[in-house]
Amino acid sequence: FLSVDQHRAHPSYERHQISVSVAQLSALAELGNMAFKQPIIVTKTGTVIDGYARLELARRKGRKFLLCLEYELNDEQSLRWLILTHRPSKGLNGYCRTLLALDIEPSLRSRSRTNQQVGGLKKGDSDLTEAQKLDVRNEIAAVAGVSTGNLTKGKQVITYADPIIKEAAKSGEILV
């Protein structure tokens, strides 16, 4: 058990202002105390990976403690797990998972550049294998559980769309 006050949303979850839907909270509230029987999943630092709705309901109900499972994960690992647990379900829609997965892009691009540099340095050694290729776009789409085409559409909405459209995409009112 950990204090409800010790938990925080993942930085990417906060940055993109993703929140639990009213419908999700209402459905969970109907369960009464049964809603709190399943532990939320957190990192050692209190970052919530899975259980945002239960945490929000606990706060609204004034609960002091929640049953938790703690894992030792860094921000990228916890973000990947957060996205995975919300793949096609009642959790995050494809657009929200895309928003979150795009936060992994800088580290993937860095890893890709490193692979290219290593491959270029060892190009003359005939018995060394080609540097491991990393398709950043495919990797991000795979993490988000969306197609590369939908990833591109999501990026276009993020970059060019009106804030009202972005909010509608987050809530699932429109599909991206």
C-alpha positions as semicolon CSV with decimal commas, in nm:
position;residue;x (nm);y (nm);z (nm)
1;F;0,000;0,000;0,000
2;L;0,120;0,348;-0,083
3;S;-0,025;0,685;0,002
4;V;-0,240;0,831;-0,274
5;D;-0,035;1,152;-0,243
6;Q;0,285;0,965;-0,335
7;H;0,167;0,889;-0,689
8;R;0,214;1,108;-0,993
9;A;0,126;1,083;-1,358
10;H;0,396;0,999;-1,609
11;P;0,559;1,323;-1,738
12;S;0,435;1,249;-2,091
13;Y;0,081;1,189;-1,963
14;E;0,088;1,531;-1,796
15;R;0,261;1,708;-2,086
16;H;-0,015;1,602;-2,324
17;Q;-0,286;1,672;-2,065
18;I;-0,440;1,327;-2,096
19;S;-0,702;1,252;-1,838
20;V;-0,947;0,983;-1,737
21;S;-1,286;1,014;-1,905
22;V;-1,599;1,082;-1,703
23;A;-1,752;0,762;-1,844
24;Q;-1,455;0,560;-1,723
25;L;-1,475;0,714;-1,374
26;S;-1,850;0,657;-1,355
27;A;-1,818;0,292;-1,455
28;L;-1,544;0,242;-1,196
29;A;-1,740;0,423;-0,924
30;E;-2,031;0,182;-0,977
31;L;-1,804;-0,099;-0,858
32;G;-1,776;0,057;-0,512
33;N;-1,490;-0,085;-0,304
34;M;-1,431;-0,356;-0,566
35;A;-1,271;-0,084;-0,781
36;F;-0,978;-0,077;-0,541
37;K;-0,913;-0,453;-0,515
38;Q;-0,682;-0,457;-0,817
39;P;-0,345;-0,287;-0,754
40;I;-0,227;0,006;-0,960
41;I;0,113;-0,035;-1,124
42;V;0,377;0,223;-1,039
43;T;0,751;0,275;-1,063
44;K;0,976;0,297;-0,756
45;T;0,946;0,676;-0,784
46;G;0,563;0,668;-0,775
47;T;0,500;0,725;-1,147
48;V;0,172;0,559;-1,238
49;I;0,190;0,313;-1,527
50;D;-0,156;0,158;-1,501
51;G;-0,445;0,259;-1,278
52;Y;-0,505;0,626;-1,356
53;A;-0,883;0,587;-1,322
54;R;-0,853;0,407;-0,987
55;L;-0,610;0,672;-0,860
56;E;-0,842;0,955;-0,968
57;L;-1,140;0,784;-0,807
58;A;-0,941;0,729;-0,486
59;R;-0,854;1,099;-0,474
60;R;-1,217;1,200;-0,530
61;K;-1,336;0,958;-0,262
62;G;-1,074;1,081;-0,014
63;R;-0,896;0,746;0,016
64;K;-0,554;0,772;0,177
65;F;-0,392;0,453;0,043
66;L;-0,401;0,231;-0,264
67;L;-0,279;-0,120;-0,327
68;C;0,025;-0,095;-0,559
69;L;0,272;-0,306;-0,749
70;E;0,607;-0,131;-0,783
71;Y;0,856;-0,190;-1,062
72;E;1,200;-0,047;-1,116
73;L;1,169;0,123;-1,454
74;N;1,308;0,440;-1,609
75;D;1,085;0,699;-1,779
76;E;1,110;0,543;-2,126
77;Q;1,042;0,190;-2,000
78;S;0,746;0,308;-1,795
79;L;0,608;0,506;-2,090
80;R;0,630;0,200;-2,315
81;W;0,446;-0,009;-2,053
82;L;0,183;0,264;-2,002
83;I;0,111;0,266;-2,376
84;L;0,105;-0,114;-2,393
85;T;-0,148;-0,144;-2,111
86;H;-0,381;0,097;-2,293
87;R;-0,375;-0,059;-2,636
88;P;-0,717;-0,114;-2,789
89;S;-0,926;-0,129;-2,479
90;K;-1,133;0,109;-2,276
91;G;-0,808;0,295;-2,201
92;L;-0,626;0,536;-2,427
93;N;-0,727;0,568;-2,791
94;G;-0,478;0,547;-3,079
95;Y;-0,426;0,923;-3,092
96;C;-0,343;0,944;-2,720
97;R;-0,109;0,645;-2,748
98;T;0,056;0,819;-3,047
99;L;0,102;1,140;-2,846
100;L;0,272;0,945;-2,570
101;A;0,484;0,728;-2,800
102;L;0,619;1,034;-2,982
103;D;0,794;1,129;-2,657
104;I;1,023;0,829;-2,719
105;E;1,123;0,965;-3,061
106;P;1,429;1,167;-2,946
107;S;1,592;0,867;-2,778
108;L;1,516;0,646;-3,079
109;R;1,662;0,904;-3,319
110;S;1,974;0,926;-3,102
111;R;2,009;0,546;-3,100
112;S;1,958;0,539;-3,477
113;R;2,230;0,802;-3,533
114;T;2,469;0,607;-3,308
115;N;2,400;0,289;-3,507
116;Q;2,469;0,474;-3,832
117;Q;2,795;0,618;-3,698
118;V;2,914;0,279;-3,573
119;G;2,823;0,124;-3,908
120;G;3,015;0,395;-4,093
121;L;3,326;0,362;-3,875
122;K;3,348;-0,014;-3,923
123;K;3,253;-0,011;-4,291
124;G;3,599;-0,123;-4,402
125;D;3,606;-0,433;-4,179
126;S;3,469;-0,707;-4,402
127;D;3,400;-0,954;-4,119
128;L;3,188;-0,711;-3,914
129;T;2,812;-0,712;-3,961
130;E;2,618;-0,409;-4,080
131;A;2,506;-0,179;-3,794
132;Q;2,165;-0,269;-3,664
133;K;1,912;-0,064;-3,856
134;L;1,646;0,119;-3,657
135;D;1,340;0,252;-3,836
136;V;1,229;0,520;-3,589
137;R;0,886;0,567;-3,748
138;N;0,808;0,192;-3,743
139;E;0,929;0,161;-3,385
140;I;0,713;0,450;-3,260
141;A;0,409;0,313;-3,445
142;A;0,471;-0,032;-3,295
143;V;0,498;0,110;-2,943
144;A;0,172;0,304;-2,991
145;G;-0,002;0,006;-3,151
146;V;-0,098;0,206;-3,459
147;S;-0,005;0,187;-3,827
148;T;0,273;0,409;-3,961
149;G;0,005;0,590;-4,164
150;N;-0,196;0,668;-3,850
151;L;0,123;0,778;-3,677
152;T;0,181;1,026;-3,960
153;K;-0,180;1,149;-3,939
154;G;-0,144;1,189;-3,564
155;K;0,173;1,395;-3,610
156;Q;-0,009;1,615;-3,861
157;V;-0,294;1,674;-3,616
158;I;-0,042;1,759;-3,342
159;T;0,141;2,004;-3,569
160;Y;-0,135;2,166;-3,771
161;A;-0,479;2,110;-3,619
162;D;-0,685;2,355;-3,423
163;P;-0,687;2,287;-3,045
164;I;-1,057;2,191;-3,065
165;I;-0,971;1,916;-3,314
166;K;-0,685;1,797;-3,091
167;E;-0,919;1,772;-2,792
168;A;-1,179;1,587;-2,999
169;A;-0,910;1,340;-3,108
170;K;-0,796;1,288;-2,746
171;S;-1,149;1,222;-2,626
172;G;-1,222;0,987;-2,918
173;E;-1,498;1,206;-3,061
174;I;-1,311;1,193;-3,392
175;L;-1,078;0,919;-3,509
176;V;-0,731;1,004;-3,627
